[in-house]
Coordinates of C-alpha atoms and ligand atoms in Angstrom, one line a residue:
M57 CA 4.2 81.8 0.7
F58 CA 5.7 81.0 4.1
S59 CA 8.3 82.9 6.1
N60 CA 10.8 85.5 5.0
Y61 CA 14.5 84.9 4.2
P62 CA 16.5 86.7 6.9
T63 CA 19.4 89.1 6.4
V64 CA 22.3 86.9 5.5
N65 CA 24.7 89.4 3.7
Y66 CA 26.2 87.1 1.1
I67 CA 28.3 88.4 -1.7
G68 CA 26.9 87.5 -5.1
N69 CA 23.6 86.2 -3.7
K70 CA 20.6 85.8 -6.0
L71 CA 18.0 87.2 -3.6
K72 CA 16.8 89.9 -6.0
V73 CA 16.4 87.6 -9.0
S74 CA 15.3 84.5 -7.2
Q75 CA 11.6 84.8 -8.1
W76 CA 12.5 85.5 -11.7
I77 CA 14.7 82.4 -11.8
I78 CA 11.9 80.3 -10.4
D79 CA 9.4 81.7 -12.9
K80 CA 11.7 80.7 -15.9
L81 CA 12.2 77.1 -14.8
P82 CA 10.6 74.3 -16.8
I83 CA 9.4 72.5 -13.6
R84 CA 7.1 73.6 -10.9
K85 CA 7.7 70.8 -8.4
G86 CA 10.1 68.0 -7.6
K87 CA 13.6 67.5 -6.2
V88 CA 16.2 70.2 -6.7
L89 CA 19.9 70.3 -6.0
D90 CA 21.4 73.7 -5.3
L91 CA 25.0 72.7 -5.8
F92 CA 26.7 76.0 -4.9
C93 CA 24.1 77.3 -2.4
G94 CA 26.2 80.1 -0.8
G95 CA 23.9 82.2 1.4
C96 CA 21.0 79.9 0.5
S97 CA 18.8 82.6 -1.2
M98 CA 17.9 80.2 -4.0
S99 CA 17.5 77.2 -1.8
Y100 CA 15.2 79.2 0.4
K101 CA 13.1 80.3 -2.6
F102 CA 12.9 76.7 -3.8
K103 CA 11.8 75.6 -0.4
Q104 CA 9.1 78.3 -0.3
H105 CA 7.8 77.0 -3.7
G106 CA 7.4 73.5 -2.2
F107 CA 10.4 71.8 -3.9
C108 CA 12.4 69.2 -2.0
V109 CA 15.7 71.0 -1.7
Y110 CA 19.2 69.6 -1.3
A111 CA 21.6 72.5 -0.6
N112 CA 25.4 72.2 -0.8
D113 CA 28.4 74.4 -0.5
V114 CA 32.1 73.8 0.3
L115 CA 32.0 76.3 3.1
Y116 CA 30.9 75.2 6.6
S117 CA 29.3 78.6 7.2
N118 CA 27.0 78.0 4.3
F119 CA 26.4 74.4 5.4
A120 CA 25.3 75.8 8.8
L121 CA 22.9 78.2 7.1
A122 CA 21.5 75.3 5.0
K123 CA 21.0 73.2 8.1
A124 CA 19.3 76.1 9.9
L125 CA 17.0 77.4 7.2
I126 CA 16.6 74.6 4.6
E127 CA 16.8 71.3 6.4
N128 CA 15.4 72.4 9.7
H129 CA 11.6 72.7 9.6
K130 CA 10.6 73.5 13.1
E131 CA 13.4 74.1 15.7
R132 CA 14.0 77.6 17.0
L133 CA 16.9 79.0 19.0
K134 CA 16.4 80.2 22.6
L135 CA 19.2 82.1 24.3
D136 CA 18.9 82.5 28.0
N137 CA 21.3 85.2 29.1
I138 CA 24.5 83.5 28.3
E139 CA 27.1 83.8 31.0
L140 CA 29.9 84.1 28.5
E141 CA 32.8 84.0 31.0
K142 CA 31.7 80.5 31.9
F143 CA 32.5 79.3 28.5
Y144 CA 35.9 80.9 28.1
N145 CA 39.1 78.7 28.0
L146 CA 42.7 79.4 27.3
K147 CA 43.2 76.4 25.0
N148 CA 40.7 77.7 22.5
Y149 CA 41.9 81.2 22.9
L150 CA 45.4 80.0 21.8
S151 CA 43.9 78.2 18.8
L152 CA 42.1 81.4 17.7
Q153 CA 45.0 83.8 18.4
W154 CA 45.7 84.0 14.6
M155 CA 42.7 86.3 14.4
V156 CA 44.0 88.9 16.9
N157 CA 44.9 92.1 15.1
K158 CA 44.1 90.4 11.8
L159 CA 40.3 90.4 11.9
Y160 CA 39.4 91.4 15.4
F161 CA 40.8 93.0 18.5
D162 CA 42.0 90.8 21.3
Y163 CA 39.0 91.3 23.6
E164 CA 36.8 90.3 20.7
V165 CA 38.6 87.1 20.0
R166 CA 38.1 86.2 23.6
E167 CA 34.4 86.7 23.2
L168 CA 34.5 84.5 20.1
V169 CA 36.2 81.8 22.1
S170 CA 33.3 81.8 24.5
L171 CA 30.8 81.8 21.8
K172 CA 32.5 78.9 20.0
N173 CA 32.5 76.9 23.2
Y174 CA 28.9 77.8 23.9
S175 CA 27.9 76.6 20.4
Q176 CA 29.6 73.3 20.9
Q177 CA 27.2 72.3 23.7
L178 CA 24.1 73.1 21.7
K179 CA 22.4 70.1 20.1
S180 CA 20.6 69.7 16.9
Y181 CA 19.3 72.6 14.7
D182 CA 19.5 75.3 17.3
K183 CA 23.3 74.9 17.1
F184 CA 23.1 75.7 13.3
I185 CA 20.8 78.7 13.9
F186 CA 23.3 79.9 16.4
L187 CA 26.2 79.4 14.0
S188 CA 24.4 81.2 11.2
L189 CA 23.8 84.1 13.5
L190 CA 27.5 84.0 14.6
R191 CA 28.6 84.0 11.0
R192 CA 26.5 87.1 10.3
A193 CA 27.9 88.8 13.4
M194 CA 31.5 88.0 12.4
I195 CA 30.8 89.5 9.0
R196 CA 28.9 92.5 10.3
K197 CA 31.8 93.5 12.5
I198 CA 34.2 93.7 9.6
P199 CA 34.1 96.8 7.3
Y200 CA 32.9 95.9 3.8
S201 CA 31.7 92.5 5.2
R202 CA 34.6 90.4 4.1
M203 CA 37.5 88.8 5.8
T204 CA 39.9 89.7 3.1
M205 CA 40.1 93.3 4.4
K206 CA 43.5 94.4 5.6
W207 CA 43.9 95.0 9.4
E208 CA 45.0 98.6 8.9
E209 CA 41.8 99.2 6.9
I210 CA 39.6 97.5 9.5
V211 CA 41.1 99.7 12.2
K212 CA 40.6 102.8 10.1
F213 CA 37.0 102.1 9.3
R214 CA 36.2 101.1 12.8
D215 CA 37.2 104.5 14.1
E216 CA 33.7 105.9 14.5
E217 CA 34.9 109.6 14.6
L218 CA 37.1 109.3 11.6
S219 CA 34.3 107.4 9.7
Y220 CA 31.9 110.2 10.6
Q221 CA 34.2 113.0 9.5
K222 CA 35.0 111.3 6.2
Y223 CA 31.9 109.4 5.2
K224 CA 29.2 110.9 7.5
R225 CA 28.5 107.4 8.9
R226 CA 29.7 106.2 12.2
R227 CA 29.3 102.5 11.4
A228 CA 29.0 101.9 15.2
Y229 CA 27.7 98.3 14.5
H230 CA 31.3 97.2 13.8
N231 CA 32.2 97.9 17.4
K232 CA 29.3 96.1 19.0
P233 CA 29.9 92.7 20.6
F234 CA 29.2 89.6 18.6
L235 CA 26.4 88.7 21.1
Y236 CA 24.7 92.0 20.4
H237 CA 24.4 91.1 16.7
I238 CA 23.3 87.6 17.5
N239 CA 20.5 88.8 19.8
K240 CA 19.5 91.5 17.3
E241 CA 18.8 89.1 14.4
M242 CA 17.7 86.0 16.4
Q243 CA 14.0 86.6 15.9
T244 CA 14.3 87.0 12.2
Y245 CA 16.3 83.8 11.8
N246 CA 13.8 82.0 14.0
L247 CA 10.9 83.3 12.1
A248 CA 12.6 82.1 8.8
V249 CA 12.3 78.5 9.9
F250 CA 9.3 76.7 8.3
D251 CA 8.2 73.3 7.1
N252 CA 7.5 72.8 3.4
Q253 CA 6.5 69.2 4.0
Q254 CA 9.7 67.9 2.2
K255 CA 12.8 66.1 3.4
N256 CA 15.3 68.8 2.6
K257 CA 19.0 68.2 3.2
A258 CA 22.2 70.1 3.7
F259 CA 25.7 69.1 2.5
Q260 CA 29.3 70.5 2.8
M261 CA 31.1 68.8 -0.1
D262 CA 33.0 69.6 -3.2
C263 CA 30.4 69.7 -6.1
L264 CA 32.0 66.9 -8.1
Q265 CA 32.4 64.6 -5.0
L266 CA 28.8 65.2 -4.1
I267 CA 27.5 64.2 -7.5
K268 CA 29.6 61.1 -7.5
K269 CA 28.1 60.2 -4.1
F270 CA 24.6 60.6 -5.6
E271 CA 25.5 58.5 -8.5
R272 CA 26.7 55.7 -6.1
D273 CA 23.6 56.1 -4.1
K274 CA 21.4 56.0 -7.3
E275 CA 19.8 59.3 -6.2
S276 CA 18.5 61.5 -9.0
F277 CA 17.0 65.0 -9.2
D278 CA 14.5 66.9 -11.3
L279 CA 16.8 69.9 -11.6
V280 CA 20.3 70.9 -10.6
Y281 CA 20.8 74.6 -10.1
I282 CA 24.4 75.9 -10.6
D283 CA 25.8 79.2 -9.5
P284 CA 29.6 78.8 -9.3
P285 CA 32.1 81.4 -8.4
Y286 CA 32.9 82.6 -12.0
P287 CA 36.3 84.0 -12.9
S288 CA 36.4 87.8 -13.1
T289 CA 33.7 88.3 -10.5
M290 CA 33.9 88.8 -6.7
N291 CA 34.7 85.1 -6.3
N292 CA 37.1 84.7 -3.4
Y293 CA 34.6 83.0 -1.1
L294 CA 37.2 81.1 0.8
G295 CA 38.9 84.4 1.6
F296 CA 35.7 86.3 2.3
Y297 CA 34.2 83.8 4.7
G298 CA 36.7 81.0 5.2
G299 CA 37.8 82.5 8.6
F300 CA 34.6 81.1 10.0
D301 CA 35.4 77.6 8.9
K302 CA 38.9 77.9 10.3
V303 CA 37.5 78.9 13.7
F304 CA 35.4 75.6 13.7
E305 CA 38.2 73.5 12.1
K306 CA 35.8 72.5 9.2
E307 CA 37.8 73.5 6.2
L308 CA 37.6 71.1 3.2
S309 CA 41.0 70.1 1.8
K310 CA 40.0 69.3 -1.9
I311 CA 38.0 71.9 -3.8
T312 CA 37.4 72.0 -7.6
D313 CA 38.4 75.5 -8.6
F314 CA 35.9 77.5 -10.7
T315 CA 37.5 80.9 -10.1
K316 CA 40.4 80.8 -12.6
K317 CA 39.8 81.7 -16.2
D318 CA 42.3 79.2 -17.6
S319 CA 40.8 76.2 -16.0
F320 CA 37.1 77.2 -15.7
L321 CA 35.9 75.7 -19.0
D322 CA 37.5 72.3 -18.4
N323 CA 36.1 72.1 -14.9
F324 CA 32.7 73.4 -16.1
V325 CA 32.5 70.7 -18.8
L326 CA 33.4 68.1 -16.3
L327 CA 30.7 69.3 -14.0
L328 CA 28.0 69.4 -16.6
N329 CA 28.8 65.9 -17.8
E330 CA 28.5 64.7 -14.1
C331 CA 25.2 66.6 -13.6
K332 CA 23.8 64.8 -16.7
K333 CA 24.2 61.5 -14.9
I334 CA 21.8 62.6 -12.0
S335 CA 19.4 65.0 -13.6
K336 CA 17.6 65.7 -17.0
V337 CA 17.6 69.5 -16.4
V338 CA 20.3 71.9 -15.3
A339 CA 19.7 75.6 -14.7
L340 CA 22.7 77.8 -14.7
S341 CA 23.0 81.4 -13.5
L342 CA 25.6 83.6 -15.0
N343 CA 26.1 87.3 -16.0
N344 CA 27.5 89.1 -19.0
K345 CA 30.6 90.2 -17.2
C346 CA 32.3 86.9 -16.6
T347 CA 35.3 85.5 -18.3
P348 CA 35.2 83.2 -20.3
S349 CA 32.4 84.9 -22.0
V350 CA 28.8 83.7 -22.1
K351 CA 29.4 82.8 -25.8
D352 CA 32.3 80.6 -24.9
I353 CA 30.4 78.9 -22.1
Q354 CA 27.4 78.4 -24.4
S355 CA 29.4 76.8 -27.2
E356 CA 30.8 74.3 -24.7
I357 CA 27.3 73.5 -23.5
Q358 CA 26.1 73.0 -27.0
K359 CA 28.6 70.2 -27.4
I360 CA 26.7 68.4 -24.6
S361 CA 23.1 69.4 -25.3
K362 CA 21.3 71.2 -28.2
N363 CA 18.3 71.9 -26.0
I364 CA 19.2 75.2 -24.3
M365 CA 16.9 78.1 -23.3
I366 CA 18.5 81.5 -22.4
F367 CA 16.7 84.2 -20.4
E368 CA 18.1 87.5 -19.5
K369 CA 17.3 90.4 -17.2
P370 CA 19.1 93.7 -16.2
H371 CA 20.3 93.4 -12.6
V372 CA 22.0 96.0 -10.4
Y373 CA 24.7 94.0 -8.6
K374 CA 25.7 95.9 -5.4
V375 CA 29.1 95.1 -3.9
T376 CA 29.1 96.8 -0.4
G377 CA 29.7 100.5 -0.8
K378 CA 27.7 102.8 -3.0
N379 CA 30.5 103.4 -5.6
N380 CA 30.5 99.8 -6.6
K381 CA 27.0 99.6 -8.1
K382 CA 27.3 97.9 -11.5
I383 CA 24.6 97.1 -14.0
H384 CA 24.9 93.6 -15.2
K385 CA 22.7 91.4 -17.3
E386 CA 21.6 88.5 -15.2
L387 CA 21.3 85.3 -17.4
L388 CA 19.7 82.0 -16.8
M389 CA 20.5 79.1 -19.1
V390 CA 18.2 76.1 -18.9
I391 CA 19.8 73.0 -20.3
I392 CA 17.8 69.9 -21.0
F393 CA 19.7 66.6 -21.7
Ligands
SAM42 C1 28.2 82.7 -6.5 S1 28.2 81.9 -4.9 C2 26.6 81.2 -4.8 C3 25.6 82.2 -4.3 C4 24.3 81.6 -4.0 N1 23.6 81.2 -5.2 C5 23.4 82.6 -3.2 O1 22.3 83.0 -3.7 O2 23.8 83.0 -2.2 C6 29.2 80.5 -5.3 C7 29.4 79.5 -4.1 O3 30.1 78.4 -4.6 C8 30.8 77.8 -3.5 N2 31.8 76.9 -4.1 C9 33.0 77.3 -4.7 N3 33.6 76.2 -5.2 C10 32.8 75.1 -4.9 C11 32.9 73.7 -5.2 N4 34.0 73.2 -5.8 N5 31.9 72.9 -4.8 C12 30.8 73.4 -4.1 N6 30.7 74.7 -3.8 C13 31.7 75.6 -4.2 C14 31.4 79.1 -2.8 O4 31.7 78.8 -1.4 C15 30.2 80.0 -2.9 O5 29.4 80.0 -1.8

């Protein structure tokens, strides 16, 4: 084994079951496409196991992570004491003003402006390590780690006295500057960079568009790993993290929606039929709480392939906050075409 995956804080990540998933796969080496890579926990595990990894997600924040940790094999970030004031400008402040008293206080948005400008003069992979750290800092400063929190709630939970009286936790980290969080985690992100002697790649594309691109380029895979944002789960990824993409003006306009129960199966069948054109094996993560049910999904898959293996494992899925622990059965379906 090589380096350790750093703290990414990604809702619905597969970190705890990643080794179990790898153990159940019918292949031990080759080229893998992680089509919905999210926080890159599976991509990183694939990389550690020596696979050639292509990591993709619609979110720019996840693309930045994939660039920093999956594609990058040696560059590390160095930050000399940044003189933040030097990077501040009014034009970018005006373009980020939508965040003021929505996600952060005014003085914090001003810091963000400087950090955005600073990132834009970084070259190559150190820029993506910096962006990954900034993403983590932005999330860490928001209570419950998601940008869908209402401003009144953010203000309430960021009141350290109130938080202590009510929850016996000050949560002082919400009130630290972005740069504090960046510096705090920089070493663990740098140490997570390693070379697995493969040409790994990162993409920010809609899953269907990306597969079509591979078809055109006659590029094939030994395995496609699929972990979409299933209906009836914590699946509002554009809401949770999309604010980061908006800051960097990198939002995608056309995204196939897997979050709605009425259209899920149609889109899923479309996706599987596309995957079939670029890979003989698809591994699909799902859990017993999603709607449509595992049975419904399975019966659609059986129309495409009769060769399916299903593995299951109890998994405590922790949404931030101790009252939200739920016991799910984690499932892995391996489909061979
Ligand atoms: C359940 S999460 C993946 C979690 C990931 N396996 C991990 O371990 O962190 C689903 C991901 O799919 C991405 N996504 C949603 N719709 C997509 C689409 N049409 N094409 C590509 N990615 C998409 C979301 O941004 C989200 O990061």
